CSV table of C-alpha atoms and ligand atoms in Angstrom, one decimal:
chain,number,residue,atom,x,y,z
J,1,MET,CA,19.2,-32.6,41.5
J,2,ASP,CA,18.0,-32.2,38.2
J,3,LYS,CA,14.3,-33.6,36.9
J,4,ILE,CA,12.5,-33.1,33.7
J,5,VAL,CA,9.5,-31.1,32.9
J,6,ILE,CA,7.4,-31.5,30.1
J,7,GLU,CA,3.6,-30.3,29.0
J,8,GLY,CA,2.3,-33.1,27.2
J,9,GLY,CA,-0.4,-32.8,23.9
J,10,GLY,CA,2.0,-32.2,21.1
J,11,ARG,CA,3.1,-34.8,18.1
J,12,LEU,CA,6.7,-35.5,17.4
J,13,VAL,CA,7.7,-34.0,13.7
J,14,GLY,CA,11.0,-34.2,12.6
J,15,ASP,CA,14.7,-36.4,12.1
J,16,VAL,CA,16.5,-37.7,15.1
J,17,GLN,CA,20.1,-38.8,15.1
J,18,VAL,CA,20.6,-42.8,17.2
J,19,SER,CA,23.6,-42.7,19.3
J,20,GLY,CA,26.3,-45.7,20.2
J,21,ALA,CA,24.9,-48.3,22.3
J,22,LYS,CA,25.9,-48.1,25.8
J,23,ASN,CA,25.1,-52.0,26.4
J,24,ALA,CA,27.9,-52.3,23.5
J,25,VAL,CA,30.8,-49.8,24.9
J,26,LEU,CA,30.9,-51.4,28.1
J,27,PRO,CA,32.2,-54.3,27.0
J,28,LEU,CA,34.6,-53.2,24.3
J,29,MET,CA,36.2,-50.8,27.0
J,30,ALA,CA,36.3,-53.9,29.2
J,31,ALA,CA,38.1,-55.3,26.2
J,32,SER,CA,40.6,-52.8,26.4
J,33,LEU,CA,41.9,-54.4,29.2
J,34,LEU,CA,43.5,-57.5,27.6
J,35,VAL,CA,45.9,-55.0,25.3
J,36,GLU,CA,48.7,-52.9,26.1
J,37,GLY,CA,48.7,-50.3,23.5
J,38,TRP,CA,45.9,-47.6,22.8
J,39,ASN,CA,42.3,-49.0,21.9
J,40,THR,CA,40.2,-46.9,19.9
J,41,ILE,CA,36.7,-46.8,20.6
J,42,THR,CA,34.3,-44.6,18.6
J,43,ASN,CA,30.8,-43.5,18.1
J,44,VAL,CA,30.8,-43.3,22.0
J,45,PRO,CA,27.6,-41.5,23.8
J,46,ARG,CA,28.0,-39.2,26.4
J,47,LEU,CA,26.5,-41.4,29.1
J,48,LYS,CA,26.9,-41.4,32.9
J,49,ASP,CA,27.8,-45.3,32.6
J,50,ILE,CA,30.4,-45.2,30.7
J,51,ASP,CA,32.0,-42.2,32.9
J,52,THR,CA,31.4,-45.0,35.9
J,53,PHE,CA,33.4,-47.2,33.8
J,54,LYS,CA,36.0,-45.0,32.9
J,55,THR,CA,36.7,-44.2,36.4
J,56,LEU,CA,36.9,-47.7,37.1
J,57,LEU,CA,39.3,-48.7,34.4
J,58,ARG,CA,41.5,-45.5,35.7
J,59,HIS,CA,41.1,-47.1,39.2
J,60,LEU,CA,42.5,-50.0,37.6
J,61,GLY,CA,45.1,-48.4,36.0
J,62,SER,CA,44.3,-47.8,33.1
J,63,ASP,CA,45.0,-44.9,31.1
J,64,ILE,CA,42.4,-42.8,29.4
J,65,GLU,CA,42.1,-40.0,26.8
J,66,ALA,CA,38.2,-38.7,25.7
J,67,ASP,CA,36.9,-36.2,23.8
J,68,PRO,CA,33.3,-36.5,24.1
J,69,ALA,CA,32.4,-34.1,21.6
J,70,SER,CA,34.0,-36.6,18.8
J,71,GLY,CA,33.2,-39.5,20.7
J,72,VAL,CA,36.6,-40.6,20.5
J,73,LEU,CA,37.7,-42.5,23.3
J,74,LYS,CA,41.1,-44.2,23.9
J,75,ILE,CA,42.2,-46.6,26.6
J,76,ARG,CA,45.9,-47.9,27.2
J,77,THR,CA,46.5,-50.3,29.9
J,78,ARG,CA,50.3,-51.5,30.1
J,79,ASP,CA,49.7,-52.9,33.9
J,80,VAL,CA,47.2,-52.8,36.8
J,81,LYS,CA,47.9,-51.3,40.1
J,82,ALA,CA,45.2,-53.4,41.7
J,83,PRO,CA,42.9,-55.8,39.8
J,84,GLU,CA,39.7,-54.9,42.0
J,85,ALA,CA,36.5,-53.5,40.8
J,86,PRO,CA,35.6,-51.7,44.3
J,87,TYR,CA,32.0,-51.3,45.4
J,88,GLU,CA,31.7,-48.2,45.1
J,89,LEU,CA,31.8,-48.6,41.3
J,90,VAL,CA,29.7,-51.9,40.9
J,91,LYS,CA,26.9,-50.7,43.3
J,92,THR,CA,26.2,-48.0,40.7
J,93,MET,CA,26.7,-50.1,37.5
J,94,ARG,CA,26.6,-53.8,36.8
J,95,ALA,CA,28.3,-54.0,33.9
J,96,SER,CA,31.3,-53.3,35.9
J,97,VAL,CA,31.5,-57.1,36.5
J,98,LEU,CA,32.6,-57.6,32.9
J,99,VAL,CA,36.3,-56.7,33.8
J,100,LEU,CA,36.7,-60.0,35.8
J,101,GLY,CA,37.2,-62.2,32.5
J,102,PRO,CA,40.0,-59.9,30.8
J,103,LEU,CA,41.7,-59.4,34.3
J,104,VAL,CA,42.0,-62.7,34.9
J,105,SER,CA,43.1,-63.7,31.7
J,106,ARG,CA,45.7,-60.7,31.0
J,107,PHE,CA,46.4,-60.6,34.9
J,108,LYS,CA,45.8,-64.1,36.4
J,109,ARG,CA,43.3,-62.7,38.8
J,110,ALA,CA,40.5,-60.2,39.4
J,111,ARG,CA,38.3,-59.0,42.7
J,112,VAL,CA,35.7,-57.8,42.4
J,113,SER,CA,32.6,-57.1,44.5
J,114,LEU,CA,29.6,-58.9,43.8
J,115,PRO,CA,27.0,-57.2,42.6
J,116,GLY,CA,23.8,-56.8,44.8
J,117,GLY,CA,20.1,-57.4,44.1
J,118,CYS,CA,19.1,-54.4,41.8
J,119,ALA,CA,15.8,-52.9,41.2
J,120,ILE,CA,14.7,-55.1,38.4
J,121,GLY,CA,15.4,-58.3,40.4
J,122,ALA,CA,18.2,-60.4,41.7
J,123,ARG,CA,20.4,-60.5,38.7
J,124,PRO,CA,22.8,-62.5,40.0
J,125,VAL,CA,26.5,-63.6,38.0
J,126,ASP,CA,26.5,-66.9,39.4
J,127,LEU,CA,26.9,-68.3,35.4
J,128,HIS,CA,29.8,-66.3,34.2
J,129,LEU,CA,31.7,-67.6,38.2
J,130,LYS,CA,30.6,-71.1,36.9
J,131,GLY,CA,32.2,-70.7,33.7
J,132,LEU,CA,35.4,-69.3,34.7
J,133,GLU,CA,35.7,-71.9,37.0
J,134,LYS,CA,35.0,-75.1,34.4
J,135,MET,CA,37.9,-72.7,32.8
J,136,GLY,CA,40.2,-73.8,35.7
J,137,ALA,CA,39.9,-70.2,37.6
J,138,GLU,CA,39.8,-71.1,41.1
J,139,ILE,CA,36.8,-68.9,42.9
J,140,SER,CA,36.6,-67.8,46.5
J,141,ILE,CA,34.0,-65.3,48.1
J,142,ASP,CA,34.7,-62.4,50.7
J,143,ALA,CA,33.5,-59.7,52.2
J,144,GLY,CA,31.3,-59.1,49.4
J,145,TYR,CA,33.9,-59.4,47.0
J,146,VAL,CA,34.5,-62.5,44.8
J,147,ASN,CA,38.3,-63.6,43.9
J,148,VAL,CA,38.9,-65.3,40.7
J,149,ALA,CA,42.4,-66.7,40.0
J,150,ALA,CA,44.4,-68.8,37.2
J,151,GLU,CA,47.7,-69.1,36.5
J,152,ARG,CA,46.6,-69.9,32.8
J,153,LEU,CA,42.6,-70.3,32.1
J,154,LYS,CA,41.8,-73.1,29.9
J,155,GLY,CA,39.3,-73.9,26.9
J,156,ALA,CA,36.4,-75.7,28.4
J,157,LYS,CA,33.0,-76.4,26.9
J,158,ILE,CA,30.4,-74.2,29.0
J,159,TYR,CA,26.7,-74.7,28.7
J,160,PHE,CA,24.7,-71.8,30.3
J,161,ASP,CA,21.6,-72.5,31.5
J,162,THR,CA,20.4,-69.3,31.2
J,163,ALA,CA,21.3,-67.1,28.2
J,164,THR,CA,23.2,-64.3,29.7
J,165,VAL,CA,24.5,-61.0,27.9
J,166,THR,CA,26.9,-59.9,30.2
J,167,GLY,CA,27.9,-63.6,31.1
J,168,THR,CA,28.6,-64.5,27.5
J,169,GLU,CA,31.0,-61.3,27.1
J,170,ASN,CA,32.8,-62.1,30.4
J,171,LEU,CA,33.4,-65.3,29.2
J,172,MET,CA,34.4,-64.6,25.6
J,173,LEU,CA,36.9,-62.0,26.6
J,174,ALA,CA,38.1,-64.6,29.4
J,175,ALA,CA,38.6,-67.1,26.9
J,176,VAL,CA,40.1,-65.0,24.4
J,177,HIS,CA,43.9,-65.8,25.6
J,178,ALA,CA,43.0,-69.6,27.3
J,179,ASP,CA,44.9,-72.6,26.4
J,180,GLY,CA,42.8,-74.6,23.7
J,181,THR,CA,39.3,-74.1,22.3
J,182,THR,CA,36.1,-72.9,24.8
J,183,ILE,CA,32.9,-73.5,23.6
J,184,LEU,CA,30.1,-71.3,24.9
J,185,GLU,CA,26.5,-73.1,24.2
J,186,ASN,CA,23.2,-71.2,24.8
J,187,ALA,CA,25.1,-68.3,24.8
J,188,ALA,CA,23.2,-64.5,24.2
J,189,LEU,CA,22.9,-63.8,20.5
J,190,GLU,CA,22.3,-59.8,21.3
J,191,PRO,CA,23.9,-57.4,18.8
J,192,GLU,CA,25.8,-56.3,21.7
J,193,VAL,CA,27.8,-59.6,21.8
J,194,VAL,CA,28.5,-59.6,18.3
J,195,CYS,CA,29.9,-56.5,18.4
J,196,LEU,CA,32.4,-57.2,20.8
J,197,ALA,CA,33.1,-60.7,19.1
J,198,ASP,CA,33.9,-58.4,15.7
J,199,ALA,CA,36.3,-56.1,17.6
J,200,LEU,CA,38.0,-58.9,19.7
J,201,ASN,CA,38.7,-60.9,16.4
J,202,LYS,CA,40.1,-57.1,15.0
J,203,MET,CA,42.0,-57.2,17.4
J,204,GLY,CA,43.4,-60.9,16.7
J,205,ALA,CA,41.2,-63.2,18.3
J,206,SER,CA,39.5,-66.2,16.8
J,207,ILE,CA,35.9,-66.2,17.2
J,208,THR,CA,33.1,-68.1,15.6
J,209,GLY,CA,29.1,-68.9,15.9
J,210,ALA,CA,28.5,-64.5,17.8
J,211,GLY,CA,25.1,-64.0,16.9
J,212,THR,CA,24.4,-67.7,17.2
J,213,ASP,CA,23.4,-69.9,20.4
J,214,THR,CA,27.3,-71.6,20.3
J,215,ILE,CA,30.1,-69.1,20.1
J,216,LYS,CA,33.4,-70.8,19.7
J,217,ILE,CA,37.0,-69.1,20.8
J,218,GLU,CA,40.1,-70.9,19.8
J,219,GLY,CA,42.5,-69.4,22.2
J,220,VAL,CA,45.8,-66.9,21.1
J,221,LYS,CA,49.0,-65.5,22.5
J,222,GLU,CA,48.6,-62.2,22.0
J,223,LEU,CA,46.1,-59.2,20.3
J,224,ARG,CA,46.7,-56.1,19.3
J,225,PRO,CA,45.1,-52.7,19.9
J,226,THR,CA,42.8,-51.4,17.5
J,227,THR,CA,39.8,-48.9,16.4
J,228,VAL,CA,36.2,-50.0,16.3
J,229,ARG,CA,33.0,-48.4,16.1
J,230,VAL,CA,30.1,-48.9,18.7
J,231,ILE,CA,26.6,-50.1,16.8
J,232,PRO,CA,23.6,-47.7,17.0
J,233,ASP,CA,21.7,-48.2,20.4
J,234,ARG,CA,18.9,-50.4,19.3
J,235,ILE,CA,17.3,-49.8,22.3
J,236,GLU,CA,17.5,-45.8,22.2
J,237,ALA,CA,15.8,-45.9,18.4
J,238,GLY,CA,13.4,-48.1,19.7
J,239,THR,CA,12.4,-45.6,22.3
J,240,PHE,CA,12.3,-42.6,19.9
J,241,MET,CA,10.3,-45.3,17.2
J,242,VAL,CA,7.4,-45.7,20.1
J,243,ALA,CA,7.7,-41.8,21.0
J,244,SER,CA,6.9,-41.3,17.2
J,245,ALA,CA,4.2,-43.7,16.7
J,246,MET,CA,2.2,-42.8,20.7
J,247,THR,CA,2.1,-39.1,19.7
J,248,ARG,CA,1.0,-39.6,16.4
J,249,GLY,CA,4.6,-38.1,15.3
J,250,ASN,CA,6.2,-38.6,12.1
J,251,VAL,CA,9.8,-39.0,12.7
J,252,LEU,CA,12.8,-39.9,10.7
J,253,VAL,CA,14.8,-42.3,12.9
J,254,LYS,CA,18.6,-41.8,11.8
J,255,ASP,CA,21.1,-44.5,12.0
J,256,CYS,CA,18.0,-46.8,13.2
J,257,PRO,CA,19.3,-50.2,13.6
J,258,TYR,CA,16.1,-51.9,12.5
J,259,TRP,CA,17.6,-55.2,11.5
J,260,HIS,CA,18.2,-55.6,15.4
J,261,LEU,CA,14.6,-54.4,16.1
J,262,ASP,CA,12.2,-56.5,13.8
J,263,SER,CA,10.3,-58.0,16.9
J,264,LEU,CA,9.7,-53.7,17.8
J,265,ASN,CA,9.0,-53.0,14.0
J,266,MET,CA,6.3,-55.9,14.1
J,267,LYS,CA,4.3,-54.7,17.2
J,268,LEU,CA,4.2,-51.6,16.2
J,269,LYS,CA,3.0,-52.1,12.8
J,270,GLU,CA,0.4,-54.3,14.3
J,271,ALA,CA,-0.6,-51.1,17.0
J,272,GLY,CA,-1.2,-49.3,13.7
J,273,ALA,CA,1.8,-47.6,13.2
J,274,GLU,CA,3.4,-47.2,9.5
J,275,ILE,CA,7.1,-47.7,9.5
J,276,THR,CA,9.0,-47.1,6.3
J,277,GLU,CA,13.1,-47.8,5.9
J,278,GLU,CA,14.5,-44.9,4.3
J,279,GLU,CA,18.0,-44.6,2.7
J,280,ASN,CA,19.4,-43.3,6.1
J,281,GLY,CA,16.8,-44.1,8.6
J,282,VAL,CA,13.5,-45.5,9.8
J,283,ARG,CA,10.7,-43.1,9.5
J,284,VAL,CA,7.9,-43.9,12.0
J,285,ILE,CA,4.2,-42.6,11.6
J,286,GLY,CA,1.9,-42.8,14.2
J,287,ASP,CA,-1.9,-43.0,14.0
J,288,TRP,CA,-4.7,-43.0,17.0
J,289,PRO,CA,-6.5,-45.2,17.5
J,290,ILE,CA,-3.8,-47.1,19.3
J,291,ARG,CA,-4.9,-50.7,18.7
J,292,SER,CA,-3.7,-53.1,21.7
J,293,VAL,CA,-1.3,-55.6,21.1
J,294,ASP,CA,-0.1,-58.2,23.3
J,295,VAL,CA,3.9,-58.3,24.0
J,296,LYS,CA,6.2,-61.3,25.6
J,297,THR,CA,9.9,-59.7,26.5
J,298,ILE,CA,12.0,-62.6,25.6
J,299,PRO,CA,16.2,-62.8,24.8
J,300,TYR,CA,17.1,-61.2,21.5
J,301,PRO,CA,15.7,-61.8,18.7
J,302,GLY,CA,12.8,-61.8,20.5
J,303,PHE,CA,10.9,-58.4,22.2
J,304,PRO,CA,13.8,-56.4,24.4
J,305,THR,CA,13.1,-56.6,28.4
J,306,ASP,CA,14.6,-52.9,27.2
J,307,MET,CA,11.8,-51.8,25.5
J,308,GLN,CA,8.8,-53.4,27.6
J,309,ALA,CA,8.6,-50.1,29.3
J,310,GLN,CA,8.3,-48.2,27.1
J,311,ILE,CA,5.6,-49.7,24.8
J,312,MET,CA,3.7,-50.4,28.0
J,313,ALA,CA,3.2,-46.4,28.3
J,314,MET,CA,1.9,-46.8,24.8
J,315,MET,CA,-0.4,-49.7,25.1
J,316,THR,CA,-2.1,-47.3,28.2
J,317,ILE,CA,-3.4,-45.1,25.6
J,318,ALA,CA,-4.4,-47.9,23.2
J,319,SER,CA,-7.9,-49.0,22.1
J,320,GLY,CA,-8.5,-52.2,24.0
J,321,LEU,CA,-7.1,-54.7,26.8
J,322,SER,CA,-3.1,-55.4,26.2
J,323,VAL,CA,-1.0,-58.0,28.1
J,324,ILE,CA,2.4,-57.7,28.5
J,325,THR,CA,4.6,-60.8,30.0
J,326,GLU,CA,7.5,-60.0,31.1
J,327,THR,CA,10.1,-63.4,31.5
J,328,VAL,CA,13.7,-62.1,31.4
J,329,PHE,CA,13.6,-59.9,35.1
J,330,GLU,CA,11.7,-61.0,37.9
J,331,ASN,CA,10.4,-57.3,39.1
J,332,ARG,CA,10.6,-55.1,35.8
J,333,PHE,CA,7.3,-53.5,36.4
J,334,MET,CA,8.2,-50.4,39.3
J,335,HIS,CA,7.1,-48.1,35.9
J,336,VAL,CA,3.3,-49.4,36.9
J,337,SER,CA,2.6,-47.4,39.5
J,338,GLU,CA,3.8,-44.1,38.4
J,339,MET,CA,1.6,-44.8,35.3
J,340,LYS,CA,-1.2,-45.3,37.1
J,341,ARG,CA,-0.8,-42.2,38.7
J,342,MET,CA,-1.3,-40.6,35.7
J,343,GLY,CA,-4.6,-42.6,35.5
J,344,ALA,CA,-3.5,-45.6,33.5
J,345,ASP,CA,-5.7,-48.7,34.0
J,346,ILE,CA,-3.2,-51.7,35.0
J,347,LYS,CA,-3.3,-54.7,37.0
J,348,ILE,CA,0.3,-57.3,37.8
J,349,ASP,CA,-0.2,-60.2,38.2
J,350,GLY,CA,2.7,-62.2,38.3
J,351,ARG,CA,5.0,-61.9,35.5
J,352,SER,CA,2.1,-60.1,34.0
J,353,ALA,CA,0.7,-56.6,33.1
J,354,VAL,CA,-2.9,-56.3,31.9
J,355,VAL,CA,-2.9,-52.7,30.7
J,356,ARG,CA,-6.4,-51.6,29.5
J,357,GLY,CA,-6.6,-48.6,27.2
J,358,VAL,CA,-7.8,-45.0,29.0
J,359,LYS,CA,-9.0,-42.2,26.6
J,360,GLY,CA,-6.4,-40.2,27.7
J,361,LEU,CA,-3.2,-39.5,30.9
J,362,SER,CA,-3.1,-36.5,32.9
J,363,GLY,CA,0.1,-35.2,33.6
J,364,ALA,CA,1.5,-35.8,37.0
J,365,PRO,CA,4.7,-35.9,39.3
J,366,LEU,CA,6.6,-39.0,38.8
J,367,MET,CA,9.6,-41.0,40.3
J,368,ALA,CA,11.9,-42.5,37.8
J,369,THR,CA,13.2,-45.9,39.2
J,370,ASP,CA,15.7,-47.2,36.7
J,371,LEU,CA,16.7,-46.7,32.9
J,372,ARG,CA,14.3,-47.8,31.0
J,373,ALA,CA,11.0,-47.2,33.4
J,374,SER,CA,12.2,-43.5,33.3
J,375,ALA,CA,11.9,-43.3,29.6
J,376,SER,CA,8.8,-45.0,30.1
J,377,LEU,CA,7.5,-42.0,32.1
J,378,ILE,CA,8.8,-39.6,29.4
J,379,LEU,CA,6.5,-41.4,26.5
J,380,ALA,CA,3.7,-40.9,29.1
J,381,GLY,CA,4.1,-37.7,29.5
J,382,LEU,CA,4.5,-36.4,26.0
J,383,VAL,CA,0.9,-37.7,25.8
J,384,ALA,CA,-0.5,-36.8,28.7
J,385,GLU,CA,-2.8,-33.5,29.8
J,386,GLY,CA,-1.0,-31.0,31.4
J,387,ARG,CA,2.6,-31.1,33.1
J,388,THR,CA,4.3,-33.7,33.9
J,389,GLU,CA,7.7,-33.6,36.3
J,390,VAL,CA,9.7,-36.7,36.3
J,391,SER,CA,12.6,-36.7,39.1
J,392,ARG,CA,15.0,-39.3,39.7
J,393,ILE,CA,16.5,-38.5,36.5
J,394,TYR,CA,19.9,-39.8,36.9
J,395,HIS,CA,18.6,-43.4,35.8
J,396,LEU,CA,18.2,-41.7,32.7
J,397,ASP,CA,21.4,-39.9,32.0
J,398,ARG,CA,22.9,-43.6,32.6
J,399,GLY,CA,21.5,-44.7,29.2
J,400,TYR,CA,20.1,-42.0,27.3
J,401,GLU,CA,22.7,-39.1,25.8
J,402,ARG,CA,20.2,-35.8,26.5
J,403,ILE,CA,17.0,-37.4,25.3
J,404,GLU,CA,15.1,-34.1,25.9
J,405,GLU,CA,17.3,-31.8,23.8
J,406,LYS,CA,16.8,-34.4,21.3
J,407,LEU,CA,13.1,-34.6,22.1
J,408,LYS,CA,12.6,-30.6,22.1
J,409,ARG,CA,14.3,-31.1,18.4
J,410,LEU,CA,11.2,-33.0,17.4
J,411,GLY,CA,8.9,-30.4,19.2
J,412,ALA,CA,8.6,-31.6,22.5
J,413,ASN,CA,7.7,-29.2,25.2
J,414,ILE,CA,10.3,-30.6,27.5
J,415,GLU,CA,12.9,-29.2,30.1
J,416,ARG,CA,15.5,-30.1,32.1
J,417,VAL,CA,15.2,-28.3,35.2
J,418,LYS,CA,17.4,-28.1,38.5
J,419,GLU,CA,15.2,-29.1,41.7
O,501,UD1,C1,21.8,-56.9,29.8
O,501,UD1,C2,21.7,-55.5,29.5
O,501,UD1,C3,20.5,-55.5,30.0
O,501,UD1,C4,19.5,-55.9,29.3
O,501,UD1,C5,19.2,-57.3,29.8
O,501,UD1,C6,18.3,-58.7,28.6
O,501,UD1,C7,24.0,-54.4,29.0
O,501,UD1,C8,25.3,-53.9,29.7
O,501,UD1,N1,23.0,-54.9,30.0
O,501,UD1,O1,22.3,-57.5,31.2
O,501,UD1,O2,20.2,-53.8,29.6
O,501,UD1,O3,18.2,-55.8,30.2
O,501,UD1,O4,21.1,-57.7,28.9
O,501,UD1,O5,18.5,-58.0,27.7
O,501,UD1,O6,24.3,-55.4,28.7
O,501,UD1,N2,21.3,-64.2,34.8
O,501,UD1,C9,21.4,-65.5,35.9
O,501,UD1,N3,22.8,-65.8,36.2
O,501,UD1,C10,23.9,-65.1,35.4
O,501,UD1,C11,23.6,-64.2,34.8
O,501,UD1,C12,22.0,-63.6,34.4
O,501,UD1,O7,20.7,-66.2,36.5
O,501,UD1,O8,25.2,-65.3,35.9
O,501,UD1,C13,19.5,-64.3,34.5
O,501,UD1,C14,19.4,-62.7,35.3
O,501,UD1,O9,19.0,-63.0,36.3
O,501,UD1,C15,18.3,-62.5,34.1
O,501,UD1,C16,18.5,-63.5,33.0
O,501,UD1,O10,19.6,-64.5,33.3
O,501,UD1,O11,17.1,-63.4,34.5
O,501,UD1,C17,18.9,-62.5,31.7
O,501,UD1,O12,20.3,-61.6,32.7
O,501,UD1,P1,21.8,-61.0,31.7
O,501,UD1,O13,21.2,-61.3,30.4
O,501,UD1,O14,22.9,-61.5,32.4
O,501,UD1,O15,21.3,-59.4,31.8
O,501,UD1,P2,22.7,-58.5,31.9
O,501,UD1,O16,23.6,-59.0,31.3
O,501,UD1,O17,22.7,-58.5,33.7
């Protein structure tokens, strides 16, 4: 198994290119199940989760042509062998559940392994199922699988008790072919939801309101294949912004979707970073001492839960006390114990972490526990004194395209080594 080895201490300087957004590609891949012909997705990053989704689509019966070097992915689904997403795939990637909506919509039934608890909390899919039921689907559960069947889904008014990103996407995918109008209330506002709605509209769907909390979908008979470009990854971009800010760096984050990162922008500025928009990206200049800021994760456009661990890494070396509150997932502080092993002063109190900035961190052997936690440990390693080794980096490869290569080009002393 690979690990990442970092000698901390340097400043990051230079340009870095942001890749396409993982969380936008997966729903676009699921959308390809809705049409017969070749659907084309461009600006696709090379990530483990995308390979897992390809395996899932192939398992279902899709043909796939991928050219990872150019970021082009073509998917054609003439028919499905069995509309089933097996446990082996779902357990490694919860987003597999996104095939539920399109499978029922086009093939009248789906059988998907229920995602279990994951490292960052229970993360149920009850709201996906409740919505499908409201659209007339019959739902049963056996042997850890959920079976969904509907001769024809019908439009419905659906209210989400909690704004859920994949839930909103799944029901949008289900509703495009439904009889009549579906209205999703308290829908997720995330840019990835808008990216999916735009793509579906390009395929001939009739969706309005994506990006607001009320999305209206008029069912249409048929969709056609199309070509869509994946939006840049706001979380990857945000991770590089924090990296620059906390290493006293000067980094131009190219293709940075800063319009999707207002909350992070504001927090970084409050912490003392200088952020300027340039023609092809955003320049982040960091300075010490870093000022402590309080952060609360909230669904978009609030501060993203997917940036919580990274901003915490930065606060460990800030000049005061910072309170970081996680409101989206119930168990997303696993990086805390690893950061403490580097000398960070952090106390967890329920859903909040109280971070008292220390003079410096010291390098240590660390264990990555989930995707964004892995990134935060690398950030901590960049500013720590001495050598940090992050193992179990398969988490990292799920969602960051060659992060060590990108950081190396910015001057970091970082290496991927075989364990
Ligand atoms: C998506 C993102 C993930 C991000 C998260 C929050 C993808 C593939 N993943 O995850 O990176 O961290 O949004 O921005 O896009 N909930 C329920 N019942 C449900 C569904 C969700 O109670 O049926 C709850 C969850 O437990 C959680 C909250 O709603 O507390 C948000 O979850 P959700 O937005 O669904 O997260 P994901 O779509 O899994």
